Amino acid sequence: MASFRERLHEIVFEADTPAGKAFDVVLLFAIVLSILVVMLESVASINAAYGKEFGIAEWFFTIIFTLEYVIRVAIIKRPLKYIVSFYGLVDLLSVLPTYIGLFVSGAESLLILRSLRLLRVFRVMKLTRYLSEANVLGKALVSSRRKIMVFLLAVVMVTIIMGTLMFMIEGGVPDSGFTSIPRSIYWAIVTLTTVGYGDISPITTVGQIVASIIMILGYAIIAVPTGIVTAELAKPPVIANTQNCSYCGEEDHLDNAKYCHSCGEGFK
Amino acid sequence: MASFRERLHEIVFEADTPAGKAFDVVLLFAIVLSILVVMLESVASINAAYGKEFGIAEWFFTIIFTLEYVIRVAIIKRPLKYIVSFYGLVDLLSVLPTYIGLFVSGAESLLILRSLRLLRVFRVMKLTRYLSEANVLGKALVSSRRKIMVFLLAVVMVTIIMGTLMFMIEGGVPDSGFTSIPRSIYWAIVTLTTVGYGDISPITTVGQIVASIIMILGYAIIAVPTGIVTAELAKPPVIANTQNCSYCGEEDHLDNAKYCHSCGEGFK
Amino acid sequence: MASFRERLHEIVFEADTPAGKAFDVVLLFAIVLSILVVMLESVASINAAYGKEFGIAEWFFTIIFTLEYVIRVAIIKRPLKYIVSFYGLVDLLSVLPTYIGLFVSGAESLLILRSLRLLRVFRVMKLTRYLSEANVLGKALVSSRRKIMVFLLAVVMVTIIMGTLMFMIEGGVPDSGFTSIPRSIYWAIVTLTTVGYGDISPITTVGQIVASIIMILGYAIIAVPTGIVTAELAKPPVIANTQNCSYCGEEDHLDNAKYCHSCGEGFK
Amino acid sequence: MASFRERLHEIVFEADTPAGKAFDVVLLFAIVLSILVVMLESVASINAAYGKEFGIAEWFFTIIFTLEYVIRVAIIKRPLKYIVSFYGLVDLLSVLPTYIGLFVSGAESLLILRSLRLLRVFRVMKLTRYLSEANVLGKALVSSRRKIMVFLLAVVMVTIIMGTLMFMIEGGVPDSGFTSIPRSIYWAIVTLTTVGYGDISPITTVGQIVASIIMILGYAIIAVPTGIVTAELAKPPVIANTQNCSYCGEEDHLDNAKYCHSCGEGFK
């Protein structure tokens, strides 16, 4: 029979039993509600009407999440490991801003960090399968990190040079948005990523020609990250042949190998 | 010899016979025309001139489509299965709004749901081949649904946090568009998806630097769905031929193979 | 020894001999120049200053190209085949507008169709290799045409329904750009393709929420064409085994086949 | 024991020894600082306050980089080869503008070319691995250069023809941004690349319909460069081992194979 502490551990930390799942679902609703409160509080007209209610709700959720945090620290066997873990830090960050807000005004907006707690949704739904999908995406990003860094450095240099070029062309023109090199680099980034706000755009003919070249060539450049991620995701899984040579221990044999390619030992 | 009901079934539900195909083509034209009427009716200047004619046309198409729906229900063997099927519901939804419009004004716009009936175009043209293509696309989307959901949750969290960050940076600046957290999140979504309307855009230097980082990093994030779909579509089709040679045991035969390509043994 | 007509044919139609190549290079320069004239003529300030010179240049190029066209028709063996070929039609279309312009004003802008003649650039440079690259791209587009058509129909239906939805939400709001269903559909296309001009953008909170959903979901939808084209381009080339069965003539044998999979005949 | 010249060579040209690495790190900081100075100098308000300090900093960095360049030329064995190499030219270009600025005002902006020196960052970090990643990206771009050129020519022709078409449709309309063919072509490029500034956008219904078609079809066209790069990156590396077993003739051995995996015969 489970002790009270073990029972509490099951409810708070696990999601396989009905009680544990119910706890996580209630928690998710509380998180979503508290995020909505922070959002609506920032809308001036709504805050004017319901400011007091929002303040109460904020403290209500903060006290609930603080209690939950204290319980988690109290019942887990190795509290320090939880506290410095990713989930532990997120749980702490989702209550701290309210307390800080007592001394520093404006800190309440940091409560939005609570949205990171939404990651718990994977625990409530078919946990492991979704996490493994996240793993696949994460691994694809990690194993192409060097290609991505090379690409990012290339983008930074292209935008610096192109931005300066446009500043030299359009800088002196009246009503031009290219008033300084940093602003022109900002424009180059907005253009290269095809976001294109239009708050700054070339007005001289030469500027429009250079901008057209940046857009077309830039499109080819920007196709690269898609290519990197796709190629990584499309990679065939590593050949699963787990045969080790019994003589020399060599691995990575072809699937149809009958003899070790390293020492010539025959496979049984 | 076919009974009248069987003949009607052939015309209304099938597209292989000349009569059945002609029925579907006429129906498609009626659908396109009725969609055009709904669209043009919404243009104030055109509606002022032809409002009466549009009203007549709307009722004309509604009555035709109602008749067609009644006939379909009447002649099919299992009416209930048709009524609750996707096509049955679409057929119903494409006439209901006119009747509802008698009591609730504004409901006529819902007639646009008729455009879903355009799916019938696949029946008129080389039916099966196009549907199988749609199947390939659909399967690719379905089998990557978990990756897509993980990705969407990541996007939601990134936009919430980035939007709030921008609200904290630009919120207090006069003439800034970042007047509340929800509006800032809307900006973050517009930016991350590279739509970039420009109705809201950062004006402070710090805001533009943060926005640049969001755009470049965001571009890497947004490359992910393309990668997911592409990798899924690029997957080699599973070889469906499971034939083993009964003589030498060789596998991987072509689908239309009648003899083993390795030993020449004939297949039954 | 080549007759005059054969020599002319070599110069005008081929690009392998020095004379033929020189002819094509001069022709390309003339085409580029004549396109520039048409473009600059459309700029009001430049046309005011050089209108007369542009008119002369236009007739100069038209007469040269007409002469070239007449020569081509005269010296080729099967003139009709050339006239109805793609290049023949383009060559004709690149002179007709000037003559039509004598009777119908404004037709001169059609001279821009001359830009299609730039395709000749492939003949001057390493001809065959570039054309085969164009072939690869063309084939990838052709062989995925059904997937693309299914996708386009899906996009049309999504934009019609989403545009109407936005019209119902934002239509009645003052200062809203969603003044009619066709305009709202135009907005939906601008948004789905991530172009995002910003000439129309949602201003109500509900409208911005729906627009956000369209953008994020739309991004997943729009990832599809990239996926289709990439998957097509990434397809391994068809196995090059050119073995034909000497008994039954069957093709497409596996690379390591020792017996015909269709009739069982042994390969030598 | 290393001579003074050899020691200097090690520090200036290599990054493996502590001294060489320290030199490169200091150099990188100097490059980043000098780029920041050039950028901030272009901001009118900041330049008004710190113009004198910026001038001093600019000359300080220029003299340092000039000294470095002179040392590099002096100690390397084949100075001419370094001077005409890519890095040599970049090193020269990063000091020249300041000297030119003595005679031609405005040339200082060219100092931004110093940002190309940031490429040295790869030498400081795990050198070879990153360079090989850059190589993979570079090779993918080089080996698809013909596909990309075919694609660019197609884009140029599409934008010329579409731009002219829109000029013919919207050109005469008051308040339209399509005032000339070049400007309309600029619009077509902005639209096709999905940048979409919104500084020019169609206002007539016909113009919006044509623009919609350009956007949707254009999206399919623009999917091509992504496809090209991805397909190139996703290509399996060519198996470099051309070894055939001298006993059984089996091919496709792993690169490091010493014995045939099929019959066990040893390779010489």
PDB file of C-alpha atoms in Angstrom, chain A residues 16-242:
ATOM      1  CA  ASP A  16      -0.619   7.496 -16.070  1.00  0.00           C
ATOM      2  CA  THR A  17      -3.122   7.050 -13.240  1.00  0.00           C
ATOM      3  CA  PRO A  18      -6.586   8.710 -13.379  1.00  0.00           C
ATOM      4  CA  ALA A  19      -5.719  10.979 -10.445  1.00  0.00           C
ATOM      5  CA  GLY A  20      -2.377  11.985 -11.971  1.00  0.00           C
ATOM      6  CA  LYS A  21      -3.987  12.722 -15.312  1.00  0.00           C
ATOM      7  CA  ALA A  22      -6.804  14.731 -13.713  1.00  0.00           C
ATOM      8  CA  PHE A  23      -4.225  16.792 -11.814  1.00  0.00           C
ATOM      9  CA  ASP A  24      -2.322  17.582 -15.022  1.00  0.00           C
ATOM     10  CA  VAL A  25      -5.500  18.507 -16.927  1.00  0.00           C
ATOM     11  CA  VAL A  26      -6.626  20.886 -14.150  1.00  0.00           C
ATOM     12  CA  LEU A  27      -3.109  22.349 -14.073  1.00  0.00           C
ATOM     13  CA  LEU A  28      -3.134  22.931 -17.847  1.00  0.00           C
ATOM     14  CA  PHE A  29      -6.460  24.768 -17.600  1.00  0.00           C
ATOM     15  CA  ALA A  30      -5.078  26.929 -14.793  1.00  0.00           C
ATOM     16  CA  ILE A  31      -1.993  27.740 -16.905  1.00  0.00           C
ATOM     17  CA  VAL A  32      -4.051  28.693 -19.954  1.00  0.00           C
ATOM     18  CA  LEU A  33      -6.401  30.821 -17.817  1.00  0.00           C
ATOM     19  CA  SER A  34      -3.531  32.620 -16.105  1.00  0.00           C
ATOM     20  CA  ILE A  35      -1.879  33.364 -19.480  1.00  0.00           C
ATOM     21  CA  LEU A  36      -5.180  34.809 -20.716  1.00  0.00           C
ATOM     22  CA  VAL A  37      -5.365  37.041 -17.640  1.00  0.00           C
ATOM     23  CA  VAL A  38      -1.838  38.404 -18.291  1.00  0.00           C
ATOM     24  CA  MET A  39      -2.718  39.044 -21.950  1.00  0.00           C
ATOM     25  CA  LEU A  40      -6.042  40.769 -21.310  1.00  0.00           C
ATOM     26  CA  GLU A  41      -4.513  42.854 -18.521  1.00  0.00           C
ATOM     27  CA  SER A  42      -2.270  44.468 -21.153  1.00  0.00           C
ATOM     28  CA  VAL A  43      -5.276  45.687 -23.167  1.00  0.00           C
ATOM     29  CA  ALA A  44      -5.857  49.229 -21.838  1.00  0.00           C
ATOM     30  CA  SER A  45      -9.655  49.295 -22.330  1.00  0.00           C
ATOM     31  CA  ILE A  46     -10.241  45.891 -20.702  1.00  0.00           C
ATOM     32  CA  ASN A  47      -7.832  46.630 -17.852  1.00  0.00           C
ATOM     33  CA  ALA A  48      -9.671  49.880 -17.098  1.00  0.00           C
ATOM     34  CA  ALA A  49     -12.899  47.923 -16.555  1.00  0.00           C
ATOM     35  CA  TYR A  50     -11.627  44.737 -14.850  1.00  0.00           C
ATOM     36  CA  GLY A  51      -8.235  45.800 -13.451  1.00  0.00           C
ATOM     37  CA  LYS A  52      -9.147  44.828  -9.897  1.00  0.00           C
ATOM     38  CA  GLU A  53     -10.456  41.382 -10.860  1.00  0.00           C
ATOM     39  CA  PHE A  54      -7.312  40.745 -12.890  1.00  0.00           C
ATOM     40  CA  GLY A  55      -5.131  41.641  -9.920  1.00  0.00           C
ATOM     41  CA  ILE A  56      -7.023  39.158  -7.738  1.00  0.00           C
ATOM     42  CA  ALA A  57      -6.837  36.441 -10.409  1.00  0.00           C
ATOM     43  CA  GLU A  58      -3.115  37.002 -10.806  1.00  0.00           C
ATOM     44  CA  TRP A  59      -2.467  36.521  -7.107  1.00  0.00           C
ATOM     45  CA  PHE A  60      -4.844  33.532  -7.014  1.00  0.00           C
ATOM     46  CA  PHE A  61      -2.903  31.723  -9.740  1.00  0.00           C
ATOM     47  CA  THR A  62       0.460  32.748  -8.294  1.00  0.00           C
ATOM     48  CA  ILE A  63      -0.443  31.330  -4.879  1.00  0.00           C
ATOM     49  CA  ILE A  64      -1.742  28.090  -6.429  1.00  0.00           C
ATOM     50  CA  PHE A  65       1.417  27.660  -8.550  1.00  0.00           C
ATOM     51  CA  THR A  66       3.624  28.539  -5.567  1.00  0.00           C
ATOM     52  CA  LEU A  67       1.888  25.864  -3.478  1.00  0.00           C
ATOM     53  CA  GLU A  68       2.344  23.373  -6.319  1.00  0.00           C
ATOM     54  CA  TYR A  69       6.028  24.297  -6.564  1.00  0.00           C
ATOM     55  CA  VAL A  70       6.551  23.866  -2.808  1.00  0.00           C
ATOM     56  CA  ILE A  71       4.814  20.472  -2.873  1.00  0.00           C
ATOM     57  CA  ARG A  72       6.959  19.333  -5.810  1.00  0.00           C
ATOM     58  CA  VAL A  73      10.148  20.319  -3.997  1.00  0.00           C
ATOM     59  CA  ALA A  74       8.934  18.732  -0.761  1.00  0.00           C
ATOM     60  CA  ILE A  75       7.941  15.292  -2.044  1.00  0.00           C
ATOM     61  CA  ILE A  76      10.610  14.596  -4.634  1.00  0.00           C
ATOM     62  CA  LYS A  77      13.571  12.524  -3.507  1.00  0.00           C
ATOM     63  CA  ARG A  78      16.283  14.732  -5.031  1.00  0.00           C
ATOM     64  CA  PRO A  79      14.833  18.277  -4.801  1.00  0.00           C
ATOM     65  CA  LEU A  80      17.993  20.013  -6.051  1.00  0.00           C
ATOM     66  CA  LYS A  81      18.005  18.063  -9.295  1.00  0.00           C
ATOM     67  CA  TYR A  82      14.379  19.119  -9.923  1.00  0.00           C
ATOM     68  CA  ILE A  83      15.063  22.760  -9.012  1.00  0.00           C
ATOM     69  CA  VAL A  84      17.881  23.170 -11.536  1.00  0.00           C
ATOM     70  CA  SER A  85      16.126  21.087 -14.232  1.00  0.00           C
ATOM     71  CA  PHE A  86      14.428  22.829 -17.190  1.00  0.00           C
ATOM     72  CA  TYR A  87      10.934  22.133 -15.840  1.00  0.00           C
ATOM     73  CA  GLY A  88      11.963  23.196 -12.342  1.00  0.00           C
ATOM     74  CA  LEU A  89      13.284  26.549 -13.555  1.00  0.00           C
ATOM     75  CA  VAL A  90      10.179  27.160 -15.664  1.00  0.00           C
ATOM     76  CA  ASP A  91       7.953  26.362 -12.669  1.00  0.00           C
ATOM     77  CA  LEU A  92       9.897  28.869 -10.567  1.00  0.00           C
ATOM     78  CA  LEU A  93       9.928  31.567 -13.297  1.00  0.00           C
ATOM     79  CA  SER A  94       6.146  31.287 -13.603  1.00  0.00           C
ATOM     80  CA  VAL A  95       5.558  32.563 -10.049  1.00  0.00           C
ATOM     81  CA  LEU A  96       8.514  34.872  -9.368  1.00  0.00           C
ATOM     82  CA  PRO A  97       7.365  37.878 -11.518  1.00  0.00           C
ATOM     83  CA  THR A  98       4.275  38.499  -9.343  1.00  0.00           C
ATOM     84  CA  TYR A  99       6.435  38.769  -6.228  1.00  0.00           C
ATOM     85  CA  ILE A 100       9.018  40.913  -8.042  1.00  0.00           C
ATOM     86  CA  GLY A 101       6.101  43.074  -9.273  1.00  0.00           C
ATOM     87  CA  LEU A 102       5.555  44.172  -5.647  1.00  0.00           C
ATOM     88  CA  PHE A 103       8.848  46.055  -5.845  1.00  0.00           C
ATOM     89  CA  VAL A 104       9.427  46.674  -9.557  1.00  0.00           C
ATOM     90  CA  SER A 105       6.453  47.799 -11.651  1.00  0.00           C
ATOM     91  CA  GLY A 106       6.137  46.240 -15.110  1.00  0.00           C
ATOM     92  CA  ALA A 107       7.594  42.886 -14.057  1.00  0.00           C
ATOM     93  CA  GLU A 108       4.148  41.288 -14.312  1.00  0.00           C
ATOM     94  CA  SER A 109       4.546  40.935 -18.084  1.00  0.00           C
ATOM     95  CA  LEU A 110       7.227  38.342 -17.378  1.00  0.00           C
ATOM     96  CA  LEU A 111       4.394  36.100 -16.153  1.00  0.00           C
ATOM     97  CA  ILE A 112       4.032  35.235 -19.817  1.00  0.00           C
ATOM     98  CA  LEU A 113       6.937  32.850 -19.255  1.00  0.00           C
ATOM     99  CA  ARG A 114       4.214  30.626 -17.814  1.00  0.00           C
ATOM    100  CA  SER A 115       3.416  29.697 -21.392  1.00  0.00           C
ATOM    101  CA  LEU A 116       6.503  27.472 -21.337  1.00  0.00           C
ATOM    102  CA  ARG A 117       4.566  25.315 -18.888  1.00  0.00           C
ATOM    103  CA  LEU A 118       2.276  24.410 -21.781  1.00  0.00           C
ATOM    104  CA  LEU A 119       4.951  21.878 -22.676  1.00  0.00           C
ATOM    105  CA  ARG A 120       3.229  19.743 -20.035  1.00  0.00           C
ATOM    106  CA  VAL A 121       0.488  19.111 -22.549  1.00  0.00           C
ATOM    107  CA  PHE A 122       2.659  16.319 -23.968  1.00  0.00           C
ATOM    108  CA  ARG A 123       2.493  14.545 -20.631  1.00  0.00           C
ATOM    109  CA  VAL A 124      -1.298  14.477 -20.637  1.00  0.00           C
ATOM    110  CA  MET A 125      -1.640  13.246 -24.206  1.00  0.00           C
ATOM    111  CA  LYS A 126       0.130  10.196 -25.602  1.00  0.00           C
ATOM    112  CA  LEU A 127       3.308  11.277 -23.919  1.00  0.00           C
ATOM    113  CA  THR A 128       6.150   9.303 -25.375  1.00  0.00           C
ATOM    114  CA  ARG A 129       5.148   9.314 -29.040  1.00  0.00           C
ATOM    115  CA  TYR A 130       4.939  13.097 -29.219  1.00  0.00           C
ATOM    116  CA  LEU A 131       8.175  13.524 -27.349  1.00  0.00           C
ATOM    117  CA  SER A 132       9.917  11.210 -29.796  1.00  0.00           C
ATOM    118  CA  GLU A 133       8.597  13.344 -32.663  1.00  0.00           C
ATOM    119  CA  ALA A 134       9.945  16.423 -30.903  1.00  0.00           C
ATOM    120  CA  ASN A 135      13.180  14.488 -30.571  1.00  0.00           C
ATOM    121  CA  VAL A 136      13.335  13.822 -34.321  1.00  0.00           C
ATOM    122  CA  LEU A 137      12.849  17.540 -35.036  1.00  0.00           C
ATOM    123  CA  GLY A 138      15.315  18.496 -32.336  1.00  0.00           C
ATOM    124  CA  LYS A 139      17.933  16.027 -33.564  1.00  0.00           C
ATOM    125  CA  ALA A 140      17.540  17.245 -37.143  1.00  0.00           C
ATOM    126  CA  LEU A 141      18.167  20.798 -35.926  1.00  0.00           C
ATOM    127  CA  VAL A 142      21.085  19.775 -33.707  1.00  0.00           C
ATOM    128  CA  SER A 143      22.839  17.649 -36.313  1.00  0.00           C
ATOM    129  CA  SER A 144      22.572  20.445 -38.863  1.00  0.00           C
ATOM    130  CA  ARG A 145      23.685  23.125 -36.366  1.00  0.00           C
ATOM    131  CA  ARG A 146      27.035  23.631 -38.088  1.00  0.00           C
ATOM    132  CA  LYS A 147      25.424  24.098 -41.508  1.00  0.00           C
ATOM    133  CA  ILE A 148      22.950  26.508 -39.896  1.00  0.00           C
ATOM    134  CA  MET A 149      25.735  28.515 -38.220  1.00  0.00           C
ATOM    135  CA  VAL A 150      27.666  28.802 -41.481  1.00  0.00           C
ATOM    136  CA  PHE A 151      24.417  29.913 -43.107  1.00  0.00           C
ATOM    137  CA  LEU A 152      23.641  32.470 -40.381  1.00  0.00           C
ATOM    138  CA  LEU A 153      27.114  34.015 -40.641  1.00  0.00           C
ATOM    139  CA  ALA A 154      26.650  34.242 -44.410  1.00  0.00           C
ATOM    140  CA  VAL A 155      23.268  35.949 -43.903  1.00  0.00           C
ATOM    141  CA  VAL A 156      24.761  38.414 -41.393  1.00  0.00           C
ATOM    142  CA  MET A 157      27.550  39.384 -43.799  1.00  0.00           C
ATOM    143  CA  VAL A 158      25.200  39.638 -46.797  1.00  0.00           C
ATOM    144  CA  THR A 159      22.769  41.854 -44.886  1.00  0.00           C
ATOM    145  CA  ILE A 160      25.562  44.108 -43.540  1.00  0.00           C
ATOM    146  CA  ILE A 161      27.074  44.626 -46.996  1.00  0.00           C
ATOM    147  CA  MET A 162      23.739  44.939 -48.827  1.00  0.00           C
ATOM    148  CA  GLY A 163      22.361  47.286 -46.165  1.00  0.00           C
ATOM    149  CA  THR A 164      25.416  49.543 -46.452  1.00  0.00           C
ATOM    150  CA  LEU A 165      25.178  49.486 -50.239  1.00  0.00           C
ATOM    151  CA  MET A 166      21.548  50.627 -50.073  1.00  0.00           C
ATOM    152  CA  PHE A 167      22.488  53.322 -47.525  1.00  0.00           C
ATOM    153  CA  MET A 168      25.089  54.653 -49.978  1.00  0.00           C
ATOM    154  CA  ILE A 169      22.498  54.674 -52.797  1.00  0.00           C
ATOM    155  CA  GLU A 170      19.385  55.931 -50.988  1.00  0.00           C
ATOM    156  CA  GLY A 171      20.905  57.576 -47.897  1.00  0.00           C
ATOM    157  CA  GLY A 172      20.920  61.159 -49.175  1.00  0.00           C
ATOM    158  CA  VAL A 173      17.519  61.078 -50.898  1.00  0.00           C
ATOM    159  CA  PRO A 174      14.786  63.141 -49.158  1.00  0.00           C
ATOM    160  CA  ASP A 175      11.921  61.088 -47.619  1.00  0.00           C
ATOM    161  CA  SER A 176      14.043  57.958 -47.880  1.00  0.00           C
ATOM    162  CA  GLY A 177      13.759  55.491 -45.009  1.00  0.00           C
ATOM    163  CA  PHE A 178      17.438  54.550 -45.289  1.00  0.00           C
ATOM    164  CA  THR A 179      18.597  57.129 -42.702  1.00  0.00           C
ATOM    165  CA  SER A 180      21.508  55.130 -41.251  1.00  0.00           C
ATOM    166  CA  ILE A 181      23.469  51.913 -41.828  1.00  0.00           C
ATOM    167  CA  PRO A 182      21.835  49.993 -38.930  1.00  0.00           C
ATOM    168  CA  ARG A 183      18.374  50.936 -40.264  1.00  0.00           C
ATOM    169  CA  SER A 184      19.426  49.841 -43.758  1.00  0.00           C
ATOM    170  CA  ILE A 185      20.679  46.525 -42.376  1.00  0.00           C
ATOM    171  CA  TYR A 186      17.297  46.128 -40.646  1.00  0.00           C
ATOM    172  CA  TRP A 187      15.698  46.700 -44.057  1.00  0.00           C
ATOM    173  CA  ALA A 188      18.004  44.107 -45.652  1.00  0.00           C
ATOM    174  CA  ILE A 189      16.978  41.516 -43.055  1.00  0.00           C
ATOM    175  CA  VAL A 190      13.281  42.331 -43.521  1.00  0.00           C
ATOM    176  CA  THR A 191      13.763  41.885 -47.283  1.00  0.00           C
ATOM    177  CA  LEU A 192      15.981  38.789 -47.298  1.00  0.00           C
ATOM    178  CA  THR A 193      13.605  36.892 -45.014  1.00  0.00           C
ATOM    179  CA  THR A 194      10.748  37.917 -47.394  1.00  0.00           C
ATOM    180  CA  VAL A 195       8.852  39.472 -44.463  1.00  0.00           C
ATOM    181  CA  GLY A 196       8.665  42.821 -46.300  1.00  0.00           C
ATOM    182  CA  TYR A 197       6.856  45.181 -43.906  1.00  0.00           C
ATOM    183  CA  GLY A 198       7.141  48.086 -46.317  1.00  0.00           C
ATOM    184  CA  ASP A 199       7.952  50.580 -43.524  1.00  0.00           C
ATOM    185  CA  ILE A 200      11.210  51.179 -45.437  1.00  0.00           C
ATOM    186  CA  SER A 201      11.361  50.611 -49.191  1.00  0.00           C
ATOM    187  CA  PRO A 202      13.585  51.973 -51.975  1.00  0.00           C
ATOM    188  CA  ILE A 203      12.267  54.961 -53.926  1.00  0.00           C
ATOM    189  CA  THR A 204      15.045  55.685 -56.428  1.00  0.00           C
ATOM    190  CA  THR A 205      15.311  53.658 -59.623  1.00  0.00           C
ATOM    191  CA  VAL A 206      18.852  52.505 -58.828  1.00  0.00           C
ATOM    192  CA  GLY A 207      17.723  51.515 -55.338  1.00  0.00           C
ATOM    193  CA  GLN A 208      14.824  49.481 -56.741  1.00  0.00           C
ATOM    194  CA  ILE A 209      17.144  47.675 -59.182  1.00  0.00           C
ATOM    195  CA  VAL A 210      19.603  46.772 -56.398  1.00  0.00           C
ATOM    196  CA  ALA A 211      16.692  45.732 -54.167  1.00  0.00           C
ATOM    197  CA  SER A 212      15.361  43.488 -56.968  1.00  0.00           C
ATOM    198  CA  ILE A 213      18.746  41.784 -57.260  1.00  0.00           C
ATOM    199  CA  ILE A 214      18.867  41.305 -53.479  1.00  0.00           C
ATOM    200  CA  MET A 215      15.379  39.777 -53.512  1.00  0.00           C
ATOM    201  CA  ILE A 216      16.042  37.308 -56.333  1.00  0.00           C
ATOM    202  CA  LEU A 217      19.539  36.283 -55.261  1.00  0.00           C
ATOM    203  CA  GLY A 218      18.449  36.453 -51.630  1.00  0.00           C
ATOM    204  CA  TYR A 219      15.658  34.025 -52.384  1.00  0.00           C
ATOM    205  CA  ALA A 220      18.232  31.484 -53.530  1.00  0.00           C
ATOM    206  CA  ILE A 221      20.221  32.073 -50.323  1.00  0.00           C
ATOM    207  CA  ILE A 222      17.188  31.767 -48.103  1.00  0.00           C
ATOM    208  CA  ALA A 223      16.243  28.472 -49.745  1.00  0.00           C
ATOM    209  CA  VAL A 224      19.250  26.993 -47.961  1.00  0.00           C
ATOM    210  CA  PRO A 225      17.862  26.559 -44.404  1.00  0.00           C
ATOM    211  CA  THR A 226      14.811  24.762 -45.782  1.00  0.00           C
ATOM    212  CA  GLY A 227      17.148  22.541 -47.769  1.00  0.00           C
ATOM    213  CA  ILE A 228      19.303  21.834 -44.712  1.00  0.00           C
ATOM    214  CA  VAL A 229      16.398  20.865 -42.454  1.00  0.00           C
ATOM    215  CA  THR A 230      14.643  18.851 -45.160  1.00  0.00           C
ATOM    216  CA  ALA A 231      17.762  16.927 -46.146  1.00  0.00           C
ATOM    217  CA  GLU A 232      18.319  16.144 -42.461  1.00  0.00           C
ATOM    218  CA  LEU A 233      14.718  14.945 -41.961  1.00  0.00           C
ATOM    219  CA  ALA A 234      14.769  12.942 -45.194  1.00  0.00           C
ATOM    220  CA  LYS A 235      17.952  11.074 -44.263  1.00  0.00           C
ATOM    221  CA  PRO A 236      17.390   7.340 -44.195  1.00  0.00           C
ATOM    222  CA  PRO A 237      17.706   5.934 -40.703  1.00  0.00           C
ATOM    223  CA  VAL A 238      21.151   4.538 -39.950  1.00  0.00           C
ATOM    224  CA  ILE A 239      21.513   0.917 -41.148  1.00  0.00           C
ATOM    225  CA  ALA A 240      20.449  -1.259 -38.299  1.00  0.00           C
ATOM    226  CA  ASN A 241      22.898  -4.113 -38.870  1.00  0.00           C
ATOM    227  CA  THR A 242      24.103  -4.742 -35.373  1.00  0.00           C
TER     228      THR A 242
END
